[in-house]
Coordinates of C-alpha atoms and ligand atoms in Angstrom, one line a residue:
M1 CA -16.6 -8.4 62.2
S2 CA -18.4 -9.4 66.0
N3 CA -21.1 -6.7 64.6
L4 CA -22.6 -8.6 61.9
G5 CA -25.5 -11.0 62.5
P6 CA -27.2 -13.5 60.5
G7 CA -27.7 -12.6 57.0
A8 CA -25.9 -9.8 57.0
A9 CA -23.3 -10.4 54.3
T10 CA -26.7 -10.6 52.4
Q11 CA -27.7 -7.8 53.4
V12 CA -24.5 -5.7 52.7
A13 CA -24.8 -7.5 49.3
N14 CA -28.3 -6.2 48.9
A15 CA -27.5 -2.8 49.9
A16 CA -25.3 -3.1 47.2
K17 CA -27.5 -4.1 44.3
A18 CA -29.9 -1.6 44.9
D19 CA -27.8 1.1 44.6
A20 CA -25.9 -0.3 41.4
T21 CA -30.2 -0.7 40.4
R22 CA -30.2 2.8 41.0
R23 CA -27.6 3.9 38.9
Q24 CA -28.4 1.8 36.5
G25 CA -31.9 3.6 36.6
E26 CA -30.1 6.8 35.6
A27 CA -28.1 5.5 32.6
S28 CA -31.5 4.4 31.3
H29 CA -33.2 7.7 31.7
P30 CA -34.5 8.4 28.1
Q31 CA -34.1 12.2 28.4
S32 CA -30.9 12.5 29.1
S33 CA -27.4 11.2 26.9
A34 CA -25.5 9.8 28.6
W35 CA -21.8 7.3 28.6
V36 CA -21.4 4.4 31.0
S37 CA -17.7 3.2 31.6
A38 CA -17.8 0.0 34.0
N39 CA -16.4 -3.8 33.9
A40 CA -18.5 -6.8 32.8
G41 CA -21.0 -8.1 34.4
S42 CA -21.9 -4.4 35.9
G43 CA -25.1 -4.7 33.9
K44 CA -24.6 -2.4 30.8
T45 CA -26.1 -4.3 28.2
H46 CA -28.9 -4.3 30.9
V47 CA -28.9 -0.8 30.8
L48 CA -29.3 -0.5 27.2
A49 CA -32.0 -2.6 26.8
Q50 CA -34.1 -0.5 29.6
R51 CA -33.3 2.1 28.1
V52 CA -34.5 1.2 25.0
I53 CA -37.5 0.1 26.5
R54 CA -38.3 3.4 28.3
L55 CA -37.5 5.2 24.6
L56 CA -40.2 3.4 23.2
L57 CA -42.4 3.3 26.2
S58 CA -42.4 6.7 26.2
G59 CA -43.4 6.5 22.4
T60 CA -40.2 7.2 20.4
P61 CA -41.1 5.0 17.3
P62 CA -39.6 1.8 16.7
G63 CA -37.7 3.4 13.7
R64 CA -36.1 5.7 15.0
I65 CA -33.8 4.2 17.8
L66 CA -30.3 2.7 16.4
C67 CA -28.0 0.0 18.5
L68 CA -24.9 -0.4 16.8
T69 CA -22.2 -2.8 18.3
Y70 CA -19.1 -4.6 16.8
T71 CA -19.7 -7.9 16.6
K72 CA -22.7 -10.2 15.5
A73 CA -22.8 -11.7 19.7
A74 CA -23.2 -8.4 20.7
A75 CA -25.5 -7.2 18.1
A76 CA -27.6 -10.9 19.2
N77 CA -27.4 -10.2 22.7
M78 CA -28.5 -6.7 22.7
A79 CA -32.0 -7.7 20.4
N80 CA -32.2 -10.8 22.4
R81 CA -32.4 -8.9 25.9
V82 CA -35.4 -6.3 24.1
L83 CA -37.4 -8.5 22.6
D84 CA -37.2 -11.5 25.5
I85 CA -39.0 -8.7 28.0
L86 CA -40.9 -7.3 25.2
G87 CA -42.3 -10.5 24.2
R88 CA -42.4 -11.7 28.1
W89 CA -45.2 -8.8 28.6
V90 CA -47.6 -9.8 25.6
G91 CA -49.0 -12.1 27.9
L92 CA -48.4 -11.0 31.2
S93 CA -52.0 -10.5 33.5
D94 CA -52.5 -6.7 34.5
A95 CA -51.1 -6.9 38.0
A96 CA -48.1 -8.8 36.9
L97 CA -47.5 -6.5 34.0
N98 CA -47.9 -2.7 36.0
A99 CA -45.2 -4.4 38.4
E100 CA -42.8 -4.7 35.4
L101 CA -43.5 -1.4 34.7
A102 CA -42.7 0.3 37.7
R103 CA -39.3 -1.8 38.1
I104 CA -38.6 -0.2 34.5
D105 CA -40.2 3.5 34.8
D106 CA -40.9 5.8 37.0
R107 CA -44.3 6.4 35.5
P108 CA -47.3 5.5 37.6
P109 CA -48.3 2.4 35.3
N110 CA -52.1 2.9 33.7
G111 CA -54.2 1.0 31.1
D112 CA -53.0 3.4 28.6
L113 CA -49.3 1.9 29.2
R114 CA -50.0 -1.3 29.9
A115 CA -52.1 -1.8 26.4
R116 CA -48.9 -0.1 25.2
A117 CA -46.3 -2.1 26.7
R118 CA -48.1 -4.8 25.2
R119 CA -48.0 -3.7 21.4
L120 CA -44.5 -3.2 21.7
F121 CA -43.2 -6.9 20.8
A122 CA -44.9 -6.5 17.8
A123 CA -43.9 -2.9 16.8
A124 CA -40.1 -3.7 17.5
L125 CA -40.3 -6.6 14.9
E126 CA -42.3 -4.5 12.2
T127 CA -40.0 -4.0 8.8
P128 CA -39.8 -0.8 8.0
G129 CA -39.6 0.9 10.5
G130 CA -39.1 -1.5 13.2
L131 CA -36.4 -1.4 16.0
K132 CA -32.6 -1.7 14.1
I133 CA -30.0 -3.7 16.6
Q134 CA -27.2 -4.4 14.4
T135 CA -23.4 -4.2 13.9
I136 CA -21.9 -1.3 12.7
H137 CA -20.3 -3.3 9.4
A138 CA -24.5 -4.5 8.6
F139 CA -25.5 -0.9 9.0
C140 CA -23.4 0.6 7.1
G141 CA -23.7 -2.2 4.4
G142 CA -27.5 -0.7 4.3
L143 CA -26.6 2.7 4.5
L144 CA -24.4 2.3 0.9
H145 CA -26.7 0.0 -0.8
R146 CA -29.4 2.5 0.3
F147 CA -27.3 5.3 -1.7
P148 CA -24.2 4.4 -3.6
F149 CA -24.1 7.1 -6.3
E150 CA -23.8 9.4 -3.6
A151 CA -21.3 7.3 -1.6
G152 CA -18.9 6.5 -4.4
V153 CA -20.0 3.0 -4.4
A154 CA -20.7 0.3 -7.0
A155 CA -24.6 -0.2 -7.0
G156 CA -25.4 -3.8 -6.0
F157 CA -21.9 -4.2 -4.8
S158 CA -21.4 -7.5 -2.4
E159 CA -20.2 -7.7 0.5
L160 CA -16.7 -9.5 1.2
D161 CA -17.2 -11.5 4.7
D162 CA -14.7 -12.9 6.8
A163 CA -15.2 -16.7 4.5
G164 CA -15.0 -14.8 1.4
R165 CA -11.8 -13.0 2.8
L166 CA -10.2 -15.9 3.5
D167 CA -10.5 -17.5 0.4
L168 CA -9.4 -14.2 -1.4
M169 CA -6.0 -14.1 0.7
A170 CA -5.4 -17.8 -0.1
R171 CA -5.5 -17.4 -3.5
I172 CA -3.4 -13.8 -3.4
R173 CA -0.8 -16.0 -1.0
A174 CA -0.4 -19.0 -3.6
E175 CA 0.1 -16.9 -6.5
L176 CA 2.4 -14.4 -4.9
I177 CA 4.5 -17.2 -4.0
V178 CA 4.4 -19.5 -7.4
E179 CA 5.4 -16.2 -9.0
A180 CA 8.4 -15.2 -6.1
T181 CA 9.9 -18.9 -6.7
G182 CA 9.4 -19.0 -10.0
T183 CA 11.4 -15.3 -10.9
P184 CA 13.7 -15.6 -8.2
A185 CA 16.3 -12.7 -9.6
G186 CA 12.9 -10.2 -10.0
R187 CA 11.8 -8.3 -6.6
L188 CA 9.6 -10.6 -5.4
G189 CA 11.7 -13.9 -5.4
Q190 CA 14.2 -11.6 -4.0
A191 CA 12.3 -10.3 -1.7
L192 CA 10.5 -13.6 -0.9
A193 CA 13.8 -14.7 -0.5
A194 CA 15.3 -12.7 2.2
L195 CA 12.6 -13.3 3.6
I196 CA 12.5 -17.2 4.2
E197 CA 16.0 -17.1 6.2
T198 CA 14.1 -15.7 8.9
L199 CA 10.5 -16.3 8.5
S200 CA 8.5 -19.7 8.0
D201 CA 5.6 -20.4 5.8
A202 CA 3.0 -19.4 8.5
G203 CA 5.6 -16.3 9.1
V204 CA 5.0 -15.4 5.5
D205 CA 1.4 -15.8 5.4
A206 CA 0.9 -14.4 9.0
L207 CA 2.6 -11.2 7.3
L208 CA 0.9 -10.8 4.1
E209 CA -2.3 -11.4 6.4
A210 CA -0.7 -8.1 8.4
A211 CA 0.0 -6.1 5.4
V212 CA -3.6 -6.2 4.2
D213 CA -4.8 -5.3 7.4
A214 CA -2.5 -2.6 7.6
R215 CA -3.2 -1.4 4.3
A216 CA -5.1 2.1 5.4
L217 CA -1.1 2.8 6.2
I218 CA 1.2 0.6 3.1
E219 CA -0.7 1.9 0.5
P220 CA 0.0 5.5 0.8
L221 CA 3.7 4.6 0.5
G222 CA 3.1 4.8 -3.0
G223 CA 3.5 1.5 -6.0
D224 CA 7.0 2.6 -6.2
A225 CA 9.2 0.1 -4.9
D226 CA 12.9 3.0 -4.6
A227 CA 11.0 5.3 -2.8
R228 CA 9.6 3.3 -1.0
R229 CA 13.1 2.0 0.5
A230 CA 14.3 5.1 0.9
A231 CA 11.5 6.0 3.0
V232 CA 12.1 3.3 5.5
A233 CA 15.9 4.2 5.1
R234 CA 15.5 7.8 5.8
V235 CA 13.6 6.4 8.8
L236 CA 16.5 3.8 9.7
G237 CA 19.2 6.7 9.3
V238 CA 21.1 4.7 6.3
A239 CA 21.5 5.0 3.2
P240 CA 19.2 3.2 0.5
E241 CA 21.9 1.7 -1.1
E242 CA 22.7 0.3 1.7
T243 CA 22.8 -3.5 2.6
P244 CA 24.4 -6.3 4.9
E245 CA 26.6 -7.7 2.4
R246 CA 28.7 -4.1 2.0
V247 CA 28.4 -3.8 6.2
R248 CA 30.2 -7.6 6.2
R249 CA 32.8 -6.8 3.8
D250 CA 33.8 -3.9 5.3
M251 CA 33.8 -5.3 8.9
L252 CA 36.5 -7.8 7.2
A253 CA 38.4 -4.6 5.1
S254 CA 40.2 -3.5 8.3
P255 CA 42.5 -0.2 8.3
H256 CA 44.1 -1.5 11.9
L257 CA 44.4 -4.7 11.2
V258 CA 45.5 -5.3 7.8
R259 CA 43.6 -9.4 6.6
S260 CA 47.8 -10.5 5.9
E261 CA 49.1 -9.5 9.6
W262 CA 45.8 -11.6 11.2
A263 CA 48.0 -14.6 11.4
S264 CA 51.4 -13.0 13.2
I265 CA 48.8 -10.7 15.2
A266 CA 47.6 -13.7 16.3
A267 CA 51.2 -15.5 17.3
C268 CA 51.6 -11.9 19.5
L269 CA 48.5 -12.5 21.5
R270 CA 48.9 -16.4 22.3
E271 CA 51.8 -15.1 23.9
G272 CA 49.8 -12.7 26.4
A273 CA 47.2 -15.1 29.4
K274 CA 44.6 -17.2 28.9
T275 CA 42.3 -14.6 28.0
D276 CA 44.9 -12.7 25.2
Q277 CA 45.1 -16.3 24.1
A278 CA 41.5 -17.2 23.3
L279 CA 41.4 -13.5 21.5
G280 CA 44.5 -15.2 19.5
E281 CA 42.8 -18.1 18.8
Q282 CA 40.1 -16.1 17.3
L283 CA 42.3 -14.4 15.1
A284 CA 43.7 -17.4 14.0
L285 CA 41.3 -19.0 13.0
A286 CA 39.6 -16.0 10.6
A287 CA 43.3 -15.9 9.4
V288 CA 43.0 -19.4 8.1
A289 CA 38.9 -19.4 6.3
S290 CA 38.5 -20.6 3.2
S291 CA 35.6 -17.6 3.0
E292 CA 34.3 -14.5 4.1
A293 CA 31.6 -15.8 4.8
E294 CA 33.5 -18.3 7.5
A295 CA 35.8 -15.5 8.3
L296 CA 33.5 -13.0 9.9
P297 CA 32.0 -15.3 12.9
A298 CA 35.5 -16.0 13.9
Y299 CA 37.1 -12.0 13.1
L300 CA 34.3 -10.8 14.9
G301 CA 34.8 -13.0 18.0
V302 CA 37.9 -11.8 18.9
F303 CA 36.1 -8.4 19.8
L304 CA 32.4 -9.2 20.8
T305 CA 30.9 -12.0 22.6
D306 CA 28.6 -15.2 21.5
K307 CA 25.8 -12.8 22.0
Y308 CA 27.3 -10.2 19.7
E309 CA 28.2 -7.7 22.8
P310 CA 31.6 -5.6 23.3
R311 CA 33.9 -8.2 25.0
A312 CA 34.3 -6.2 29.0
A313 CA 37.4 -3.8 29.0
S314 CA 38.7 -6.5 31.9
R315 CA 38.3 -9.7 29.3
F316 CA 39.8 -7.7 26.2
L317 CA 43.4 -7.8 26.3
T318 CA 45.5 -7.9 29.9
K319 CA 47.9 -5.6 31.5
G320 CA 50.8 -7.9 31.0
L321 CA 50.2 -8.2 27.4
R322 CA 49.8 -4.5 27.2
G323 CA 53.2 -3.8 27.7
L324 CA 54.4 -6.1 25.4
Y325 CA 52.9 -4.8 22.9
P326 CA 51.8 -1.4 23.5
E327 CA 51.4 0.1 19.7
L328 CA 49.6 -3.3 18.9
C329 CA 47.1 -3.2 21.4
D330 CA 46.2 0.3 20.3
R331 CA 45.5 -0.9 17.3
L332 CA 43.2 -3.8 18.8
D333 CA 41.1 -0.9 20.8
A334 CA 40.6 0.9 17.9
E335 CA 39.7 -1.5 15.8
K336 CA 37.0 -2.9 18.5
E337 CA 35.5 0.7 18.2
R338 CA 35.2 0.4 14.7
I339 CA 33.3 -2.9 14.6
I340 CA 31.3 -1.4 17.6
G341 CA 30.3 0.9 15.2
L342 CA 29.7 -1.3 12.7
L343 CA 27.4 -4.0 14.6
D344 CA 24.6 -1.2 14.2
R345 CA 25.3 -0.1 10.9
L346 CA 24.7 -3.9 9.8
R347 CA 21.5 -4.0 12.8
A348 CA 19.8 -0.9 10.6
A349 CA 21.0 -2.6 6.9
E350 CA 19.5 -5.7 8.0
T351 CA 16.1 -3.8 9.5
L352 CA 16.2 -2.3 5.7
A353 CA 16.5 -5.4 4.0
R354 CA 13.7 -7.6 6.0
T355 CA 11.6 -4.1 5.6
D356 CA 12.3 -4.0 2.5
A357 CA 11.1 -7.2 1.5
A358 CA 8.3 -7.3 4.3
L359 CA 6.7 -4.1 2.1
T360 CA 7.9 -5.3 -1.4
L361 CA 5.8 -8.2 -1.1
G362 CA 2.9 -6.4 1.9
A363 CA 2.3 -4.1 -0.8
E364 CA 1.7 -6.4 -3.7
A365 CA -0.5 -8.3 -1.5
C366 CA -1.9 -5.0 -1.1
R367 CA -2.4 -4.4 -4.9
R368 CA -3.9 -7.4 -5.6
Y369 CA -6.6 -6.8 -3.0
A370 CA -7.6 -4.1 -3.5
R371 CA -7.7 -5.3 -7.4
E372 CA -9.7 -8.3 -7.1
K373 CA -12.6 -6.2 -5.0
A374 CA -12.7 -3.6 -7.8
Q375 CA -13.1 -6.3 -10.3
R376 CA -15.5 -8.0 -8.4
G377 CA -17.6 -5.4 -7.0
L378 CA -16.7 -6.0 -3.4
L379 CA -16.5 -4.3 -0.4
D380 CA -15.2 -5.3 3.0
F381 CA -15.4 -4.9 5.9
D382 CA -12.9 -1.7 6.2
D383 CA -14.6 -0.2 3.3
L384 CA -17.8 0.0 4.3
I385 CA -17.2 1.2 7.6
G386 CA -14.5 3.8 5.4
R387 CA -17.1 4.9 2.6
T388 CA -20.0 5.0 5.5
A389 CA -17.9 7.6 7.7
E390 CA -16.7 9.1 4.3
L391 CA -20.6 9.9 2.9
L392 CA -21.5 11.3 6.5
N393 CA -18.9 13.7 7.0
R394 CA -19.0 15.2 3.3
V395 CA -23.2 15.4 3.1
P396 CA -25.2 16.9 5.6
A397 CA -26.2 14.6 8.3
S398 CA -30.0 16.4 8.5
W399 CA -29.6 14.6 4.2
V400 CA -28.8 11.5 6.0
H401 CA -31.5 11.2 8.3
F402 CA -33.8 12.8 5.7
K403 CA -33.2 9.6 3.3
L404 CA -33.7 7.4 6.3
D405 CA -37.0 6.9 6.1
R406 CA -38.1 9.7 9.2
G407 CA -34.4 9.3 10.6
I408 CA -33.1 8.5 13.7
D409 CA -33.3 10.1 17.2
H410 CA -31.7 7.9 19.5
V411 CA -28.2 6.2 18.8
L412 CA -27.2 3.1 21.4
V413 CA -23.8 1.2 21.0
D414 CA -23.1 -1.1 23.3
E415 CA -19.3 -2.8 23.6
A416 CA -17.9 0.9 22.7
Q417 CA -14.5 0.0 23.7
D418 CA -14.5 -2.6 20.6
T419 CA -15.2 0.6 18.3
S420 CA -12.4 2.0 16.0
P421 CA -11.7 5.2 15.3
E422 CA -12.7 5.0 12.0
Q423 CA -16.4 3.6 13.3
W424 CA -16.7 6.4 15.2
K425 CA -16.7 8.7 12.6
V426 CA -19.7 7.1 11.6
V427 CA -21.2 7.4 15.4
E428 CA -20.0 11.0 15.3
G429 CA -21.5 11.7 11.8
L430 CA -25.0 10.1 12.4
I431 CA -25.3 12.1 15.8
A432 CA -23.4 15.5 14.2
D433 CA -26.8 17.6 14.4
F434 CA -27.7 15.9 17.6
F435 CA -27.3 18.4 20.0
S436 CA -27.1 21.2 18.0
G437 CA -28.6 23.2 14.8
E438 CA -31.7 22.2 12.9
G439 CA -31.1 18.5 14.0
A440 CA -32.4 19.4 17.6
R441 CA -36.0 20.9 16.8
E442 CA -37.3 22.5 19.9
G443 CA -39.4 19.7 21.8
L444 CA -37.6 16.3 20.3
T445 CA -35.4 15.1 22.5
R446 CA -32.4 13.1 20.4
T447 CA -29.9 11.3 22.8
L448 CA -26.6 9.7 22.7
F449 CA -26.3 6.4 24.8
V450 CA -22.8 4.2 25.1
V451 CA -22.1 1.7 27.1
G452 CA -18.4 0.0 27.2
D453 CA -15.4 -1.1 29.2
E454 CA -12.2 0.3 28.7
K455 CA -10.0 -2.3 30.6
Q456 CA -11.8 -4.9 27.7
S457 CA -10.9 -4.0 24.6
I458 CA -10.7 -7.2 22.5
F459 CA -10.0 -5.7 19.4
S460 CA -6.8 -3.6 20.1
F461 CA -5.8 -4.9 16.3
Q462 CA -8.8 -3.7 14.6
G463 CA -7.8 0.1 15.3
A464 CA -9.7 0.2 18.7
D465 CA -7.8 1.6 21.4
P466 CA -9.0 2.3 25.1
R467 CA -7.7 5.8 24.9
T468 CA -9.7 6.3 22.0
F469 CA -12.7 5.4 24.3
G470 CA -12.5 8.2 26.8
D471 CA -11.2 10.4 24.3
M472 CA -14.7 10.1 22.4
H473 CA -16.2 11.1 25.8
A474 CA -15.0 13.8 26.3
R475 CA -15.8 14.9 22.8
F476 CA -19.2 13.9 22.9
A477 CA -19.4 15.7 26.1
G478 CA -18.4 19.0 24.9
A479 CA -20.3 18.4 21.7
A480 CA -23.7 18.2 24.1
G481 CA -22.4 21.0 25.7
P482 CA -25.5 22.6 27.8
K483 CA -27.7 19.4 27.6
D484 CA -27.8 16.9 29.1
F485 CA -25.0 14.2 29.1
R486 CA -24.6 12.1 32.1
N487 CA -21.6 10.1 33.1
V488 CA -22.2 6.7 34.8
R489 CA -20.2 4.3 36.2
L490 CA -21.9 0.9 38.0
P491 CA -19.6 -0.5 40.7
H492 CA -21.7 -3.4 41.7
S493 CA -21.1 -7.1 39.1
F494 CA -24.4 -8.7 39.1
R495 CA -22.2 -11.9 38.2
S496 CA -20.2 -12.2 41.4
A497 CA -21.2 -15.5 42.8
P498 CA -24.2 -15.5 45.4
G499 CA -22.8 -18.8 46.6
V500 CA -19.4 -16.8 48.2
L501 CA -22.2 -14.3 50.3
E502 CA -24.5 -17.7 51.3
A503 CA -20.9 -18.9 52.7
V504 CA -20.7 -16.1 54.5
D505 CA -24.0 -15.8 55.8
R506 CA -23.8 -19.5 57.4
I507 CA -20.6 -19.2 59.1
F508 CA -22.2 -16.2 61.2
A509 CA -25.6 -17.8 61.7
Ligands
ADP1 N1 -30.1 -4.4 38.0 C1 -29.8 -5.9 37.9 N2 -31.0 -6.9 39.0 C2 -30.6 -7.9 39.0 N3 -29.4 -8.7 38.0 C3 -29.6 -7.5 37.2 C4 -29.2 -6.3 37.5 N4 -28.4 -5.7 36.3 C5 -27.7 -6.8 35.4 N5 -28.0 -7.6 36.4 C6 -27.3 -8.8 35.5 O1 -26.4 -9.1 35.8 C7 -26.0 -10.0 34.5 C8 -25.2 -9.0 33.7 O2 -25.8 -8.0 33.1 P1 -25.2 -7.4 31.9 O3 -26.3 -6.5 31.2 O4 -25.3 -9.0 30.7 O5 -23.3 -6.8 31.9 P2 -22.8 -6.5 31.2 O6 -23.1 -5.8 30.2 O7 -21.8 -5.3 31.9 O8 -21.3 -7.2 31.0 C9 -27.1 -10.3 33.6 O9 -27.3 -11.6 34.0 C10 -28.0 -9.2 34.0 O10 -29.6 -9.7 33.8
MG2 MG1 -22.8 -6.6 28.0

C-alpha cells in the first residue's frame, strides 16, 4: 500500500464514481431501451429520473411517458426525484442551468434548451397530458375506469384497498367461525375441529388469509368438496376415504401379534436382557390399556422410538432372546416392518385430513370473498391487474394506445424485481407493438426501461420471483430484436460511507 499517496483512497473512489456516472449516462440515453440490474444504492432510481428528464428535454410530450412501480412509496420517490430537479431548474440562473444541462444531456445547452427546461416543471404537472408516475395498481384502476365495458368490469366499480380488505376479511372470518362452531357436525364444523388441534386462533386467521391470497390456485379446484378431497388424495397417493382413525385401528389389529397374546408375549420379552425387558414393559402397558387411544402409543413404543422412528436393529431383540424364542422374534420383526409401513400411511392420512380441512375452510372463505366483491361492485388489487392484463392481451395494443389520450411511447419500471408475472403481462401488453408492426412507426422511437435488483425481491409472497426478472429481460430483449436494447450493470454504490474513505486517507496523509 506504500504506493498510495495522500488522498489516494479518495482518488480511487472518485474514479469509480466517474465510471459509474458514465454507465448511468449510457442507461439513461432516451433513444435506446435498457435493462438495468444493480444493487440498492447504485443509482437506479436516479438514472430513471434522469432518463425521464432527457426524454422531456428531447421533446417527448410528458403524457407519453409512463413510470410504473409496485409500492406507493417507490412511486412517490420517482415522482419526487423528477419534480425536484425540474422544480429547481425554474429558478436557476442561465449559467447554473447550463451546467446542470451539460451534466444530464450530451447536447450543448443553448437558449432554446434552457427555455424548454424551465417549462418542463409546469408541463409535467399538467392534467391531463402530464407525466404519469404511478403504482401499477393505480394505472390499471385508471385504465379499467376508462374502458369498463371493453374490460368486462362493472362501470363505476370501487377499488378494494388494504384497509377495506382487512375489514372484509375480518367479517368473513367471524362469520365462518360462528357458523362452524354452531354446526359441529357440518362440513365447516368438522373442518374447523380437525384444524383446531394443531392450529391456534391466529393460525386459523392466517390460514384464511393465505387461502384468499392464493385464490387463483384454490378457486379452480371447484366447489365440489368430494372432488377436491379426491384430488388431494391422488397427489398424496392414498385412497380418498383414508382417515387417520382407520390407520390407527389397523395398527392395533396385528395379524402377527394378536391382542389377546400381548400379555404373555410381554412376559417372554421380560426374560431377555435389559433392552428386551424395556420392550416388554411397553407391550404390557398396551395390554392393560383401557382404551384404544391409550393402547396405541404404548404399542407403537415397542417398535418405534419416542420420535416415532423405527428402533435400531441393535436396540430391538437381543441375540439371547432370539435364541430363546426364535419364532416369536420373527413375528416381532414382521410386526415392526408392518408398523413402519403403516406409519407412512398414517402421515399421508393426517396430511390428507388437514389439507382437506384447510381447503374446505379456505375455499369457503374464497367463495364469500368473491361474493362480497361481486355484490358490492369491488375490484381488489389482483383483479385490477388481472383484468387489465386480460384486456391488454385481448385487444390490439394500438387500440389501447389510441384510447389512452395520445398513447404512451415510453414505459419505465422501477423496483422491477417486485413485479409479479401478472403485472409483467400488463407491461408486455402495453409495449406489445413498441418494437414491431404499426406501433414502431418510422421516425418514432418507443422505449422500455426497466431497473431492478434481482437480489432484493421483498414481495416473493405476491408472486414476484427473482427468476422472473431475468426471464423477462430475455423476453423483452428478444422482442426488441435488432433494436438497441442495452443491458447495463451499475457496480458502484453511492451510499457507501464517505467517512470510511476519509479515514483511509487520513492514515496515509
Ligand atoms: N451519479 C451520481 N452521482 C452522485 N450521486 C448519485 C449518483 N447516482 C446516484 N446517486 C445518489 O446515490 C443515492 C442512491 O441512488 P438511488 O437512485 O436511490 O439508488 P437505487 O435506486 O439503485 O437504490 C441517492 O442519494 C442518489 O442521489
Ligand atoms: Mg431505487
